[in-house]
Coordinates of C-alpha atoms in Angstrom, one line a residue:
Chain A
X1 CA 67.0 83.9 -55.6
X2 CA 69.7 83.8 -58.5
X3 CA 71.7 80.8 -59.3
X4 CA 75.0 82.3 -57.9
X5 CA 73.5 83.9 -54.6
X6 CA 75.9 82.0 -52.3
X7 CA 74.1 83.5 -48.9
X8 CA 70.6 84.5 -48.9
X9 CA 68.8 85.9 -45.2
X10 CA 65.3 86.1 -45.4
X11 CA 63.2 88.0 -42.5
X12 CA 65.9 86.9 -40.2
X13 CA 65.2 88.2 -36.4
X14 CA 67.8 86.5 -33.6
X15 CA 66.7 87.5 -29.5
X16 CA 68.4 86.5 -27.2
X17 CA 67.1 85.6 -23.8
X18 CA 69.3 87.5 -20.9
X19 CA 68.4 88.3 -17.6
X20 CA 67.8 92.4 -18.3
X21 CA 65.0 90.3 -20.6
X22 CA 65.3 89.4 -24.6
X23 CA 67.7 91.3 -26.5
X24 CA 67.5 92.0 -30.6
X25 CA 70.2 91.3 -31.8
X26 CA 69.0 91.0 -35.3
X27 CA 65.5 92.2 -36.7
X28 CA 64.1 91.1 -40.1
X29 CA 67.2 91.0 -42.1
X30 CA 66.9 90.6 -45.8
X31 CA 70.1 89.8 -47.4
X32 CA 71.6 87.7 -50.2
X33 CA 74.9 87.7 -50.8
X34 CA 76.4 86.5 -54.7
X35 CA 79.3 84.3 -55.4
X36 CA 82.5 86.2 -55.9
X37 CA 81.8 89.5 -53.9
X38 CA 83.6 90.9 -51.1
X39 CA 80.7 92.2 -48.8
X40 CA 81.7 93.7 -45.4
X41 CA 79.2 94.3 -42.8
X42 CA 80.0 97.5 -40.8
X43 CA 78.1 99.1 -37.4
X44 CA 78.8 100.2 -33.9
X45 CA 79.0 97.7 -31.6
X46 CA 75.6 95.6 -30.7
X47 CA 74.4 96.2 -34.3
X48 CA 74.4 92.4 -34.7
X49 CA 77.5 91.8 -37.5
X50 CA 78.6 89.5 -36.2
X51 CA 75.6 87.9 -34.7
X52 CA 74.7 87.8 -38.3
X53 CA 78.0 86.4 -39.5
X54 CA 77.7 83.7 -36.7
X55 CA 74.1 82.6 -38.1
X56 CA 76.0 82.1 -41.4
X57 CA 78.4 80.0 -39.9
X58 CA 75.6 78.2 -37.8
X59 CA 77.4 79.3 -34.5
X60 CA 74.2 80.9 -34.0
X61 CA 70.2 80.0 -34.5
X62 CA 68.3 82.4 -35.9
X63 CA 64.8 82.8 -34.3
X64 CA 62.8 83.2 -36.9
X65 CA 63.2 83.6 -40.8
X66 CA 65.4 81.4 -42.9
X67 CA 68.7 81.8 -43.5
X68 CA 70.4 79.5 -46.6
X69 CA 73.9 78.9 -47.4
X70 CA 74.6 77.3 -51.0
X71 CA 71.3 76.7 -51.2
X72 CA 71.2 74.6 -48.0
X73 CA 70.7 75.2 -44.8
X74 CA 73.1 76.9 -42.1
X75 CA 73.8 73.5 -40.7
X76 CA 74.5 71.7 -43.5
X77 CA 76.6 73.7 -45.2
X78 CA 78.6 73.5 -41.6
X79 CA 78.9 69.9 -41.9
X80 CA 79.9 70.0 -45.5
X81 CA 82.4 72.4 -44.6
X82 CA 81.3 74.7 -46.7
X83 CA 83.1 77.7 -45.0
X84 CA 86.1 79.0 -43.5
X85 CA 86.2 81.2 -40.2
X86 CA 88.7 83.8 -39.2
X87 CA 88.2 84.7 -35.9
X88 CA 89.4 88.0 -34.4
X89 CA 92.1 86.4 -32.4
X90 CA 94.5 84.2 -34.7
X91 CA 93.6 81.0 -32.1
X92 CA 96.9 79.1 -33.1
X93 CA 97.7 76.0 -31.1
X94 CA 101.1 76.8 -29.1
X95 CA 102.0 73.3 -28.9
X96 CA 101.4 73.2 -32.9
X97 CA 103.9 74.7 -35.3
X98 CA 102.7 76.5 -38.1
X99 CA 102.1 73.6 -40.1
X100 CA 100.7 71.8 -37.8
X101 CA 97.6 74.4 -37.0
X102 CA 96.9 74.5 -40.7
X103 CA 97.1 70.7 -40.8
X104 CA 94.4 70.5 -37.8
X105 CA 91.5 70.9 -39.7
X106 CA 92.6 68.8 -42.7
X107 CA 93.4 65.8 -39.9
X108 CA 89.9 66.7 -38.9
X109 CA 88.7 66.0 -42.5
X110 CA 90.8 63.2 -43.3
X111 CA 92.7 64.0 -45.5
X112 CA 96.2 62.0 -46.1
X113 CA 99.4 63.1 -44.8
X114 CA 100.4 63.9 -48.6
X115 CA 97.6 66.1 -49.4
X116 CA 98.1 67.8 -46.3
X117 CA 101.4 68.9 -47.3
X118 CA 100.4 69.9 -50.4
X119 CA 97.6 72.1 -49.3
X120 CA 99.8 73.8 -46.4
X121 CA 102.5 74.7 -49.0
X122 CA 99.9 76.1 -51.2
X123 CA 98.3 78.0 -48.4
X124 CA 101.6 79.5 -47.0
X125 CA 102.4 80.7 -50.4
X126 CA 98.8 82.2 -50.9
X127 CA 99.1 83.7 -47.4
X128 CA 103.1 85.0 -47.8
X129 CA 104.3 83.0 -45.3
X130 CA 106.9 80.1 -47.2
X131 CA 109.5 79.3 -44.9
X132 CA 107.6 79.5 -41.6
X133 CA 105.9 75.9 -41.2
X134 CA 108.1 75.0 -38.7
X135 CA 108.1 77.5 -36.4
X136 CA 106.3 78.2 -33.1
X137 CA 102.9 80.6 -33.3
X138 CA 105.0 82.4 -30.4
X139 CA 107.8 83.0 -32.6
X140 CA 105.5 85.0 -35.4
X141 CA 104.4 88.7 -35.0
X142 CA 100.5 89.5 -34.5
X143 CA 100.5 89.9 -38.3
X144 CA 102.1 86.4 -39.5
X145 CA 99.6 84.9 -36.6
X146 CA 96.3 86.5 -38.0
X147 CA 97.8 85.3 -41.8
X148 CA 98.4 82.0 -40.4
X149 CA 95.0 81.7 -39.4
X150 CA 94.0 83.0 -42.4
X151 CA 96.4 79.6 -44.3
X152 CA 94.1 77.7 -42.2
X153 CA 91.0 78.4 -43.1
X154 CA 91.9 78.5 -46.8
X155 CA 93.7 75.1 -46.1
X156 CA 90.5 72.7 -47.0
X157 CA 89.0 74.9 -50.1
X158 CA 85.6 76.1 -48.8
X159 CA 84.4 78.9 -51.5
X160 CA 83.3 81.1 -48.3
X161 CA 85.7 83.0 -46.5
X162 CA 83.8 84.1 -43.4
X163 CA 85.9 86.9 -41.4
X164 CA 84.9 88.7 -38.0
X165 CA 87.0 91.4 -37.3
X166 CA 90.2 89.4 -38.2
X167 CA 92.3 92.6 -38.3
X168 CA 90.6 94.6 -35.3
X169 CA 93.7 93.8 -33.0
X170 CA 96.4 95.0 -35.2
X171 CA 98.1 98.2 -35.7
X172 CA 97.3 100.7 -38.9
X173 CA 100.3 100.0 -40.8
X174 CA 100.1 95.8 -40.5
X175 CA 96.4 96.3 -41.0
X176 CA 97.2 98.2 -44.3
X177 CA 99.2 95.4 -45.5
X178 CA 97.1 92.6 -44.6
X179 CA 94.4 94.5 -46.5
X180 CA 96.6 94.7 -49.2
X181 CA 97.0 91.1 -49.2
X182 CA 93.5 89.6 -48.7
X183 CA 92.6 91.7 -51.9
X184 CA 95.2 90.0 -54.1
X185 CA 94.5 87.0 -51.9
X186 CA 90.6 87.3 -53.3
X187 CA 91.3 87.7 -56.5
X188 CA 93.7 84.9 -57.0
X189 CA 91.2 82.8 -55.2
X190 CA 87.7 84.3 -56.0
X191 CA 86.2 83.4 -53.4
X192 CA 83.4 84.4 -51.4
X193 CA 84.5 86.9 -48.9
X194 CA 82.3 88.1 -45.9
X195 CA 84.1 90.5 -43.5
X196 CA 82.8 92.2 -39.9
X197 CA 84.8 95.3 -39.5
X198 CA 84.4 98.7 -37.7
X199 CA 87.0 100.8 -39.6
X200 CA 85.4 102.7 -42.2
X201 CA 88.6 103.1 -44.5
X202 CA 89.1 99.3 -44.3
X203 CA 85.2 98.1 -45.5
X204 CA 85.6 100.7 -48.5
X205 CA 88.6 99.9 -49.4
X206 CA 88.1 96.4 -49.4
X207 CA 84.4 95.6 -50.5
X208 CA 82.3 95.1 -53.7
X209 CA 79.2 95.8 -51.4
X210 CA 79.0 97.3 -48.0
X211 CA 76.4 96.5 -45.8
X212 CA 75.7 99.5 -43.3
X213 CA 74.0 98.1 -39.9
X214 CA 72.3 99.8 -36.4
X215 CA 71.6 98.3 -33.5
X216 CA 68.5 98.2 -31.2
X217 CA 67.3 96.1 -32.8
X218 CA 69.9 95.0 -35.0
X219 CA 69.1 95.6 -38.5
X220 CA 70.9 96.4 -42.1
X221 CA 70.1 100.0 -42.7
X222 CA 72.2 100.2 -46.2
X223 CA 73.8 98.2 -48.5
X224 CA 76.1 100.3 -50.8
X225 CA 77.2 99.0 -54.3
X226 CA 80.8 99.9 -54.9
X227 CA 81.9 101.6 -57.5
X228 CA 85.6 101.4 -57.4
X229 CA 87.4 98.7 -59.6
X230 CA 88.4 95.3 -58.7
X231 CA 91.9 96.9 -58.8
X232 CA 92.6 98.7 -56.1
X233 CA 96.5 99.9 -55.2
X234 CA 96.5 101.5 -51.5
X235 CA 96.2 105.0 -52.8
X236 CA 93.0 104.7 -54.2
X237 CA 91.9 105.9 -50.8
X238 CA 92.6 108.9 -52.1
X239 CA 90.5 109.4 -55.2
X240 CA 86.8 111.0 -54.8
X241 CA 85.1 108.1 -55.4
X242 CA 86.8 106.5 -52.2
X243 CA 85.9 109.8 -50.2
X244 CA 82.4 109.4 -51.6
X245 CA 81.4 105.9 -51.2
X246 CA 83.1 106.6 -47.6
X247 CA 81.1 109.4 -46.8
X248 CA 78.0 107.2 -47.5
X249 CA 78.8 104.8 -45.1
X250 CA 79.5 107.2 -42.3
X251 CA 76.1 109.1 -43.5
X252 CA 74.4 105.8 -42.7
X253 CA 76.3 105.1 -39.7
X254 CA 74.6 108.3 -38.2
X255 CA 71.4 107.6 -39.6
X256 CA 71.3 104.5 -37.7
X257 CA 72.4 106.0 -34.4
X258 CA 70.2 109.4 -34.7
X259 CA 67.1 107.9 -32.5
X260 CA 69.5 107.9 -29.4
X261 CA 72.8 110.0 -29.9
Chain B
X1 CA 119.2 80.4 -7.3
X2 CA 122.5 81.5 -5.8
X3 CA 120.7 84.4 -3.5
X4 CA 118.5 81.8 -2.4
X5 CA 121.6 79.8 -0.8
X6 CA 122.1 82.0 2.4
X7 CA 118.6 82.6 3.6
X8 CA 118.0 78.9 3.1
X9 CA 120.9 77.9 4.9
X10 CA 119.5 80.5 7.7
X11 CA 116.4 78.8 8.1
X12 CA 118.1 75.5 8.5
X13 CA 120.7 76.4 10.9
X14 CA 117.4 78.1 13.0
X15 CA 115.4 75.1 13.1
X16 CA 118.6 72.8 13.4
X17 CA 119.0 75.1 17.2
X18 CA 115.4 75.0 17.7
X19 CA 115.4 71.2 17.4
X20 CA 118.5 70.6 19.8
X21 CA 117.1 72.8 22.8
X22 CA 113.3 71.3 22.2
X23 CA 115.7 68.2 22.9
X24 CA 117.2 69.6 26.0
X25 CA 113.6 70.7 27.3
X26 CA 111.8 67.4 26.9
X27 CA 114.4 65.3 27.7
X28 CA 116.0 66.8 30.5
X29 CA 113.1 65.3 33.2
X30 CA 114.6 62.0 32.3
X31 CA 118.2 62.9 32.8
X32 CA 117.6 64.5 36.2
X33 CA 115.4 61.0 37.1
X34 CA 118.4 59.0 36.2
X35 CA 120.3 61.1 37.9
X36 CA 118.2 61.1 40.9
X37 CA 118.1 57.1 40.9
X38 CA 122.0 56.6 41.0
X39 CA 122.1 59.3 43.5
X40 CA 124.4 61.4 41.5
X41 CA 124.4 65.2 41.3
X42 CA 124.3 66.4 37.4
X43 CA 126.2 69.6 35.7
X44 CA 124.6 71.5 33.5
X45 CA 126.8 70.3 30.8
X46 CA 125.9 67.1 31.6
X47 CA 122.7 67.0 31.8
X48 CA 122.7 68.7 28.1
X49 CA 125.0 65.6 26.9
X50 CA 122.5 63.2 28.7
X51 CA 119.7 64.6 26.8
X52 CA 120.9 64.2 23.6
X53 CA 122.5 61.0 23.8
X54 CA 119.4 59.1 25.3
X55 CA 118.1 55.5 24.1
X56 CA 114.5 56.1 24.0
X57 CA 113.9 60.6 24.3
X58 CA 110.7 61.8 23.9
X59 CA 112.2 63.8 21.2
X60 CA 115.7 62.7 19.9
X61 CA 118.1 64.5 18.5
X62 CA 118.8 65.7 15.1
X63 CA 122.3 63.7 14.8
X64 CA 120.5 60.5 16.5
X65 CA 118.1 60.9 13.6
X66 CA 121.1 61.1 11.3
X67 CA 123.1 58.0 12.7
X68 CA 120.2 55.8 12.8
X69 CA 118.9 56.8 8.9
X70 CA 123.1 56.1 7.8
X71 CA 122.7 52.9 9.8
X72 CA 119.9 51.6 8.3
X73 CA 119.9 53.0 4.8
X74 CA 123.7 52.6 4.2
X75 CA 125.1 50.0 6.4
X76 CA 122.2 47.7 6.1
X77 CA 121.7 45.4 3.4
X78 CA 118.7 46.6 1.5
X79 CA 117.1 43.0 1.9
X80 CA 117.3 42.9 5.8
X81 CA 113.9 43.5 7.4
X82 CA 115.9 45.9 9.1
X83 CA 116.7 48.3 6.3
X84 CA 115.1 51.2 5.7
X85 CA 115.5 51.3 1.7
X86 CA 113.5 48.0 2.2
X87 CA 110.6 49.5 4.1
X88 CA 110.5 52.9 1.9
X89 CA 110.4 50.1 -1.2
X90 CA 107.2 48.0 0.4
X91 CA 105.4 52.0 0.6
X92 CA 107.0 53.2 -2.8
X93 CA 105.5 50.2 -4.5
X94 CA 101.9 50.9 -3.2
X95 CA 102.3 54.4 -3.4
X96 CA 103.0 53.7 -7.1
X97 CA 100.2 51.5 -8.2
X98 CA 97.6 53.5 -6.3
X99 CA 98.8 56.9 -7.6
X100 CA 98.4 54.8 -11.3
X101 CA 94.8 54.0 -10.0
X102 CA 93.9 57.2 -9.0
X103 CA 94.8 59.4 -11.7
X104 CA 93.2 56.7 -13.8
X105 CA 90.2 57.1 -12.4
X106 CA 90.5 60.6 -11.8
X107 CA 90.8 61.5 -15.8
X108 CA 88.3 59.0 -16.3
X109 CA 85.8 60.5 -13.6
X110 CA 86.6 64.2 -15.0
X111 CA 86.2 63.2 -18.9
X112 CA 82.7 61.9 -17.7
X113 CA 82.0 65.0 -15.7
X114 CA 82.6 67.8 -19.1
X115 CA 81.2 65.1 -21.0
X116 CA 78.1 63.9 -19.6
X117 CA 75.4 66.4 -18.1
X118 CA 74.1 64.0 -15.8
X119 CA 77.4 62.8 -14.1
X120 CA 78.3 66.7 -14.1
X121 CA 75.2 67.1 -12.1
X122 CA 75.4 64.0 -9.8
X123 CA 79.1 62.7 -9.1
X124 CA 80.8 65.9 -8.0
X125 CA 79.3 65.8 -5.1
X126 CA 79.8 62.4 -4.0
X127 CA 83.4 63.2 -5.3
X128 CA 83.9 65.5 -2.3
X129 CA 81.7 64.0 0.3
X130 CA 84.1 61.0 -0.1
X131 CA 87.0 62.9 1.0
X132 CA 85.2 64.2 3.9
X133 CA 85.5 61.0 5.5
X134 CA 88.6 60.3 7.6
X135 CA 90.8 58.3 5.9
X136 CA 92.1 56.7 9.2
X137 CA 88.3 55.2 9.6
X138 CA 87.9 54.2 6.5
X139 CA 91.4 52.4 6.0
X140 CA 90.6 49.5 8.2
X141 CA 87.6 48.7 6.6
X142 CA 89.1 48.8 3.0
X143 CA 91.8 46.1 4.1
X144 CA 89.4 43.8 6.3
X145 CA 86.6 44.0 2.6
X146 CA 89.2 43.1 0.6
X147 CA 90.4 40.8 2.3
X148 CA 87.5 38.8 3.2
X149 CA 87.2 38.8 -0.9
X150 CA 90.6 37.3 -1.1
X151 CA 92.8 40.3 -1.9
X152 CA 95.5 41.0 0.5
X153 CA 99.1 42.8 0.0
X154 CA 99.9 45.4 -1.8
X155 CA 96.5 45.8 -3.9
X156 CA 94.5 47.3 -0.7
X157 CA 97.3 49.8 0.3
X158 CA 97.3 51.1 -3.0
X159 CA 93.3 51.0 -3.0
X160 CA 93.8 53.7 -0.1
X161 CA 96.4 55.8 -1.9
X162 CA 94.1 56.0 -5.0
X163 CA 90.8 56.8 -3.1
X164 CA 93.4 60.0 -2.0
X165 CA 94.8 60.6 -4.8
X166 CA 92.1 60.9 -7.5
X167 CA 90.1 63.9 -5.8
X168 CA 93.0 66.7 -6.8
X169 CA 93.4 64.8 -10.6
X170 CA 89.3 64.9 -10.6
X171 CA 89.0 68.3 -9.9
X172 CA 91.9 69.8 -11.5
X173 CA 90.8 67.4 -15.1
X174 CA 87.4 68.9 -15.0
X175 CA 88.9 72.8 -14.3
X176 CA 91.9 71.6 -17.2
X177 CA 89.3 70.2 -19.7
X178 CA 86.9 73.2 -19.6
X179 CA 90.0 75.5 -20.2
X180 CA 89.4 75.7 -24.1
X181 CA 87.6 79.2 -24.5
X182 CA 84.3 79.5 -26.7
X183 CA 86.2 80.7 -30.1
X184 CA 88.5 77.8 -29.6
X185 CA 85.2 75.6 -29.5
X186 CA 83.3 77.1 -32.2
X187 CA 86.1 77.3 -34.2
X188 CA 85.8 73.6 -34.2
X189 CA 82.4 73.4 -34.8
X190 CA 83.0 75.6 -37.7
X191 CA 85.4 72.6 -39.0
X192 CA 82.4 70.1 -38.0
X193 CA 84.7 68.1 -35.5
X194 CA 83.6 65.4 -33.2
X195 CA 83.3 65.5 -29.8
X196 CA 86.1 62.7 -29.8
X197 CA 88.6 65.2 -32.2
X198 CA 87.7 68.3 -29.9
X199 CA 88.6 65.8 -27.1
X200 CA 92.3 64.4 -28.0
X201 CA 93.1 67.9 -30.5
X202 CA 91.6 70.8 -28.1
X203 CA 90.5 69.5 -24.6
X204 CA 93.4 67.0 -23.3
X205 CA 96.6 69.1 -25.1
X206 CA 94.5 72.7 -22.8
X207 CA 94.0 70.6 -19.9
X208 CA 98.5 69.6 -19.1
X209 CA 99.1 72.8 -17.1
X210 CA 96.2 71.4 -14.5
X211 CA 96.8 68.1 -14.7
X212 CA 100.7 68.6 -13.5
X213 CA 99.3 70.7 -10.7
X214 CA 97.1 68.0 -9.8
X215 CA 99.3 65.3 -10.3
X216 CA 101.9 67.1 -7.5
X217 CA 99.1 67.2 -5.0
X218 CA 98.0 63.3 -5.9
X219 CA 101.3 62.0 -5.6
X220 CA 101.7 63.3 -1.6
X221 CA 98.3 62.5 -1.2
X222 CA 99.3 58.8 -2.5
X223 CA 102.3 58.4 0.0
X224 CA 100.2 59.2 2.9
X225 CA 97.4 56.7 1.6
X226 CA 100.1 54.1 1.5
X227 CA 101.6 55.0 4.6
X228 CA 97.9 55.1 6.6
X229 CA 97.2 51.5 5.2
X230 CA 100.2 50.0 6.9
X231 CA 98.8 51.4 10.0
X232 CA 95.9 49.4 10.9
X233 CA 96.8 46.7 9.2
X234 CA 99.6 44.9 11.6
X235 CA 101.5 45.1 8.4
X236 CA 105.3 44.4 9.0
X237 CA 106.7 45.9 6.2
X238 CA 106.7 49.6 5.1
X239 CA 107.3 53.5 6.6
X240 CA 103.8 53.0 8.1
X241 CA 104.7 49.6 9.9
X242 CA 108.4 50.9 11.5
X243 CA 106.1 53.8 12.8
X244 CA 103.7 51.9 14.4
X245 CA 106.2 49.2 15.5
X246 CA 108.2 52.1 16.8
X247 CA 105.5 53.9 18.6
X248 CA 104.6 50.3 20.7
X249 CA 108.1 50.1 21.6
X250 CA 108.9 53.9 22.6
X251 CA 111.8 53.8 19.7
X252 CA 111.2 57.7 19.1
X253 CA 114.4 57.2 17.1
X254 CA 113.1 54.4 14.6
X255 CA 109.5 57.1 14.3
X256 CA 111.7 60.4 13.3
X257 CA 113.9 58.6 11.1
X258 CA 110.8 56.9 9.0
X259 CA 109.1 60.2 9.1
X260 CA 111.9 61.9 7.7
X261 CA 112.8 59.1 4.8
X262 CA 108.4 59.5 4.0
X263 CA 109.5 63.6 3.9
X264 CA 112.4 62.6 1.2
X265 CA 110.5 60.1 -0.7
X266 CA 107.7 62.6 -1.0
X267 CA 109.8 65.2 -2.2
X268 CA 111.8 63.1 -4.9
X269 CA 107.9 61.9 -6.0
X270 CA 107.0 65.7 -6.5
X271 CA 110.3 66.9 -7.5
X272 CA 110.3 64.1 -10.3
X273 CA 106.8 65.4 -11.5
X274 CA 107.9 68.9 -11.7
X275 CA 110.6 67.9 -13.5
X276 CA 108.4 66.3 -16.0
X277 CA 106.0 69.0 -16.1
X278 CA 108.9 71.7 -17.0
X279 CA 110.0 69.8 -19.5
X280 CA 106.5 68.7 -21.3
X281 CA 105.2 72.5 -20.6
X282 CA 108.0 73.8 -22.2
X283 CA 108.2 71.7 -25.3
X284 CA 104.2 72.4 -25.7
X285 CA 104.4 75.7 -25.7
X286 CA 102.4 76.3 -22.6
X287 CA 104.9 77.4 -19.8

C-alpha cells in the first residue's frame, strides 16, 4: 500500500442473505484508490457499485476481506467524518432553507454558529449557488437541489467526496453542466472523488481512472487509466482519445455481460 | 368555497324537514292522549302545533333546541349552575388536561416503541387491547380507584379523556417517526449522528403531518372521555351531568341541547387544530 492510497479493498466479497437465498453482490474485489483521483465505478445495474461505494462509507459490511479508509477502518473513518456522501436524490430538508441543510451536518459536528456561516458561504460559492441560502429547497430546480447537496457535503472538509449516482435523475444538458462544475469543483478542491454512474460519456469525461464492473457476482472487471488531461473543456468528448478510452469501457461493459446476454 | 354554499345549505334545509316531521311522528301519540283526556277533538293543524310545542317530546323540535341553547348560553349568567357555558367550561377543562395527558404519553409511548426493540415488540399490543375495553365499564372504576387514593375532581375525568386519547397520537407517532426513508437515515450515519440528533433533526420535524392527524382524532376522542366520566359519577357539573340529569327527568330538551353544544365544542377543538396544522405545515414546508 502507498502512503497516498486513500481507499484500499482487499479480497472484498459482500452476500447478502434474501429469501430467493444469498446474493453476491460483490466477489473478491481488489482495489486501492490514491489521493487526488477522480475514479468512477461504472456497470449495469446489480454489478455491486454502489454496494461497493456503500462499504466505503460503512453503510454496508463487507463479508469477508478488508476494506481500509485512510488507513483505518470503514468505521472509523465514519466516525471521524472522514467522508462526504451525495446521494442520488438531493435529500434537502423542506422545512430547512438552503443554509440551513448545509448547516445540519455542521450542528451535528459542533461547530459554532460563526464557523457555520463561514463554511456555508464558502461552500455556496464553491458550488455556484451565492445568493440562494435563504431560500426554500422547493423553490430551486433539480439542478441547484443536487448542487446544494453537493455544498453540504463539502460543508465539513472531509478529503473524500463519495457520490452515487448524484446526477442519474437529471436531464442531459443540466447533467453536462453539473459535470462541468464538479471538474473545476475537483480541482479547486483536490479532493478525493469516488463517483457511481451508468452513463458512459459522463465516467470518461470525468475520471482519472475508470473502474469497469459485472454483476453475478459483482466484481471489477477493468480499471482503465485515463489518458486525457486534468483539463478538460466539454468538447474534449470529441477528440479520439475520448472515443477511445470510451470505447474501452463499453468493450468491458460487454465483456462482463457476455456469459448471459 | 363559494360552490360549496348551496349544496350545504341543501343538506341543511333536508335534515332541518326531516327533523320537524320525525317530531310530528313521535310526538303526535302524546297530542292525541292529551287530546283524548280533555275530551277534545284535534285538527290536523293542531295536532302538528301540539307536537312541536310540547314540555317533555320524545324528540323536540329543532327551534325548542334553539330557544333553550339562547336561554341558557346567552340569557344566563355564565356562573349560574344553570348555564350552559358553565357546564361546557367544567368538560372543556377536563377535556383539556387529559388531551395534555394523552398526547404526552402518547409521544412518549411511540418514541419508546421506534426506539426500543423490546417495547416495539411488547407494548403495541397492550396498546390496543386497552381500547378494546368499553370505556363506559371502565370509567366507573377509574373514578371509584382514584378516589379511594384521595383524588377526586377534575384529575379522574381527564384520566378518562387521556386513556382515549393517547391510542390515535400512539399509533399515528410510531407511523410519523418511522417516516424518514433509509437514504435520509444513512445519510446521517454517514455524518456519524446520534440517535438523539436523528431524533429532534430527522424523526420529530418527518413525524408533524401524522401527528396533526392524530391530534384531530385525540381531541374528539378527549371530549367524549370527559363527557363519559361525568356519567357515572353523579357529577353535577358538566355536558355529561345535564345529560344524565336530563335523562332522569325526561327533559329531552335539556339532552339535545347539551348534545348539540358537545357537537360545537368538538368542532371548534378540531377546527382550532386544523387551523394549527395549516399553518405549521405550511411554514415547514410539508403541506
Amino acid at each position: 500500500m502507498k502512503t497516498d492510497t486513500v481507499i484500499s479493498a482487499k479480497d472484498l466479497s459482500l452476500t447478502f442473505q434474501t429469501g430467493d437465498g444469498p446474493v453476491h453482490a460483490l466477489k473478491d474485489v481488489t482495489l486501492d484508490i490514491a489521493k487526488g483521483d477522480f475514479v468512477s465505478f461504472i456497470g449495469p445495474s446489480g454489478c455491486g457499485k454502489t454496494t461497493l461505494l456503500r462499504a466505503m462509507a460503512d453503510l454496508e459490511h463487507p463479508t469477508s476481506g478488508t476494506m481500509t479508509v485512510n488507513g483505518t477502518t470503514a468505521e472509523e473513518a465514519r466516525r471521524a467524518r472522514a467522508y462526504g456522501y451525495v446521494f442520488q436524490a438531493a435529500g434537502l430538508y423542506p422545512w430547512r432553507t438552503i443554509a440551513g441543510n448545509i448547516s445540519l451536518p455542521l450542528e451535528i459536528m459542533g461547530y459554532d454558529k460563526a464557523e457555520q456561516a463561514r463554511r456555508i458561504q464558502r461552500v455556496l460559492e464553491l458550488v455556484e449557488l451565492e445568493g440562494f441560502e435563504k431560500k426554500y429547497p422547493w423553490q430551486l430546480s433539480g439542478g441547484m437541489q443536487q448542487r446544494a447537496s453537493i455544498a453540504r457535503a463539502l460543508a465539513f472538509d472531509a478529503d473524500l467526496l463519495l457520490m452515487d449516482e448524484p446526477f442519474g435523475a437529471l436531464d442531459e444538458i443540466v447533467r453536462d453542466h453539473l459535470n462541468e462544475q464538479l471538474l473545476k469543483l475537483w480541482e479547486r478542491t483536490n479532493k478525493t472523488i469516488c463517483f457511481v454512474t451508468h452513463s458512459i460519456p459522463e465516467a470518461v469525461y470525468l475520471s482519472t481512472r475508470i473502474v469497469v464492473m459485472s454483476p453475478r457476482p459483482g466484481r471489477i472487471s477493468d480499471v482503465i487509466e485515463s489518458p486525457l488531461p486534468r483539463e478538460r473543456p466539454l468538447d474534449i468528448r470529441d477528440s479520439p482519445e475520448f472515443i477511445e478510452v470510451a470505447h474501452r469501457v463499453r468493450d468491458g461493459l460487454r465483456a462482463g455481460h457476455s456469459d448471459d446476454v | 368555497m363559494r360552490q360549496a354554499t348551496l349544496p350545504i345549505l341543501t343538506v341543511v334545509a333536508a335534515i332541518f324537514a326531516l327533523w320537524y316531521l320525525g317530531a310530528v311522528w313521535l310526538n303526535s301519540d302524546w297530542a292525541y292522549d292529551k287530546a283524548v283526556r280533555l275530551d277534545k277533538d284535534l285538527t290536523f293543524s293542531e295536532m302538528v302545533i301540539d307536537t312541536w310545542s310540547q314540555d317533555k317530546p320524545k324528540l323536540p323540535a329543532p327551534h325548542q333546541v334553539a330557544a333553550e341553547l339562547w336561554d341558557t348560553t346567552i340569557d344566563k349568567r355564565i356562573t349560574s349552575k344553570r348555564s350552559l357555558v358553565y357546564h361546557s367550561w367544567i368538560t372543556l377543562s377536563s377535556t383539556l388536561l387529559g388531551f395534555v395527558l394523552g398526547t404526552g404519553l402518547g409521544i412518549a409511548l411511540a418514541i419508546g416503541i421506534v426506539y426500543n426493540r423490546t417495547m416495539d415488540m411488547s407494548v403495541m399490543p397492550w396498546v390496543i387491547a386497552s381500547q378494546t375495553i368499553p370505556i363506559l365499564a371502565l370509567a366507573p372504576m377509574i373514578i371509584v380507584v382514584l378516589n379511594a387514593i384521595g383524588i377526586s375532581g377534575l384529575l379522574p375525568k381527564a384520566i378518562i379523556s387521556m386513556y382515549l386519547s393517547f391510542f390515535p397520537v400512539v399509533v399515528g407517532m410510531v407511523k410519523g417517526l418511522r417516516s424518514p426513508d433509509n437514504m435520509q437515515l444513512d445519510q446521517m450515519r454517514t455524518w456519524n449522528a446520534s440517535p438523539t440528533q436523528t431524533f429532534w433533526r430527522l424523526r420529530l420535524p418527518s413525524s408533524m403531518p401524522y401527528l396533526f392527524t392524530s391530534l384531530k382524532v385525540g381531541m374528539a376522542a378527549s371530549l367524549v372521555g370527559a363527557i363519559v366520566g361525568e356519567l357515572p359519577t353523579g357529577a353535577v357539573a358538566g355536558l355529561g351531568a345535564r345529560l344524565l340529569a336530563g335523562s332522569y327527568y325526561g327533559q329531552t330538551i335539556q339532552i339535545w341541547s347539551a348534545l348539540i353544544m358537545a357537537a360545537v365544542l368538538a368542532a371548534l377543538l378540531v377546527a382550532t387544530i386544523g387551523m394549527v396544522q395549516r399553518a405549521t405545515l405550511k411554514r415547514m414546508g410539508l403541506s
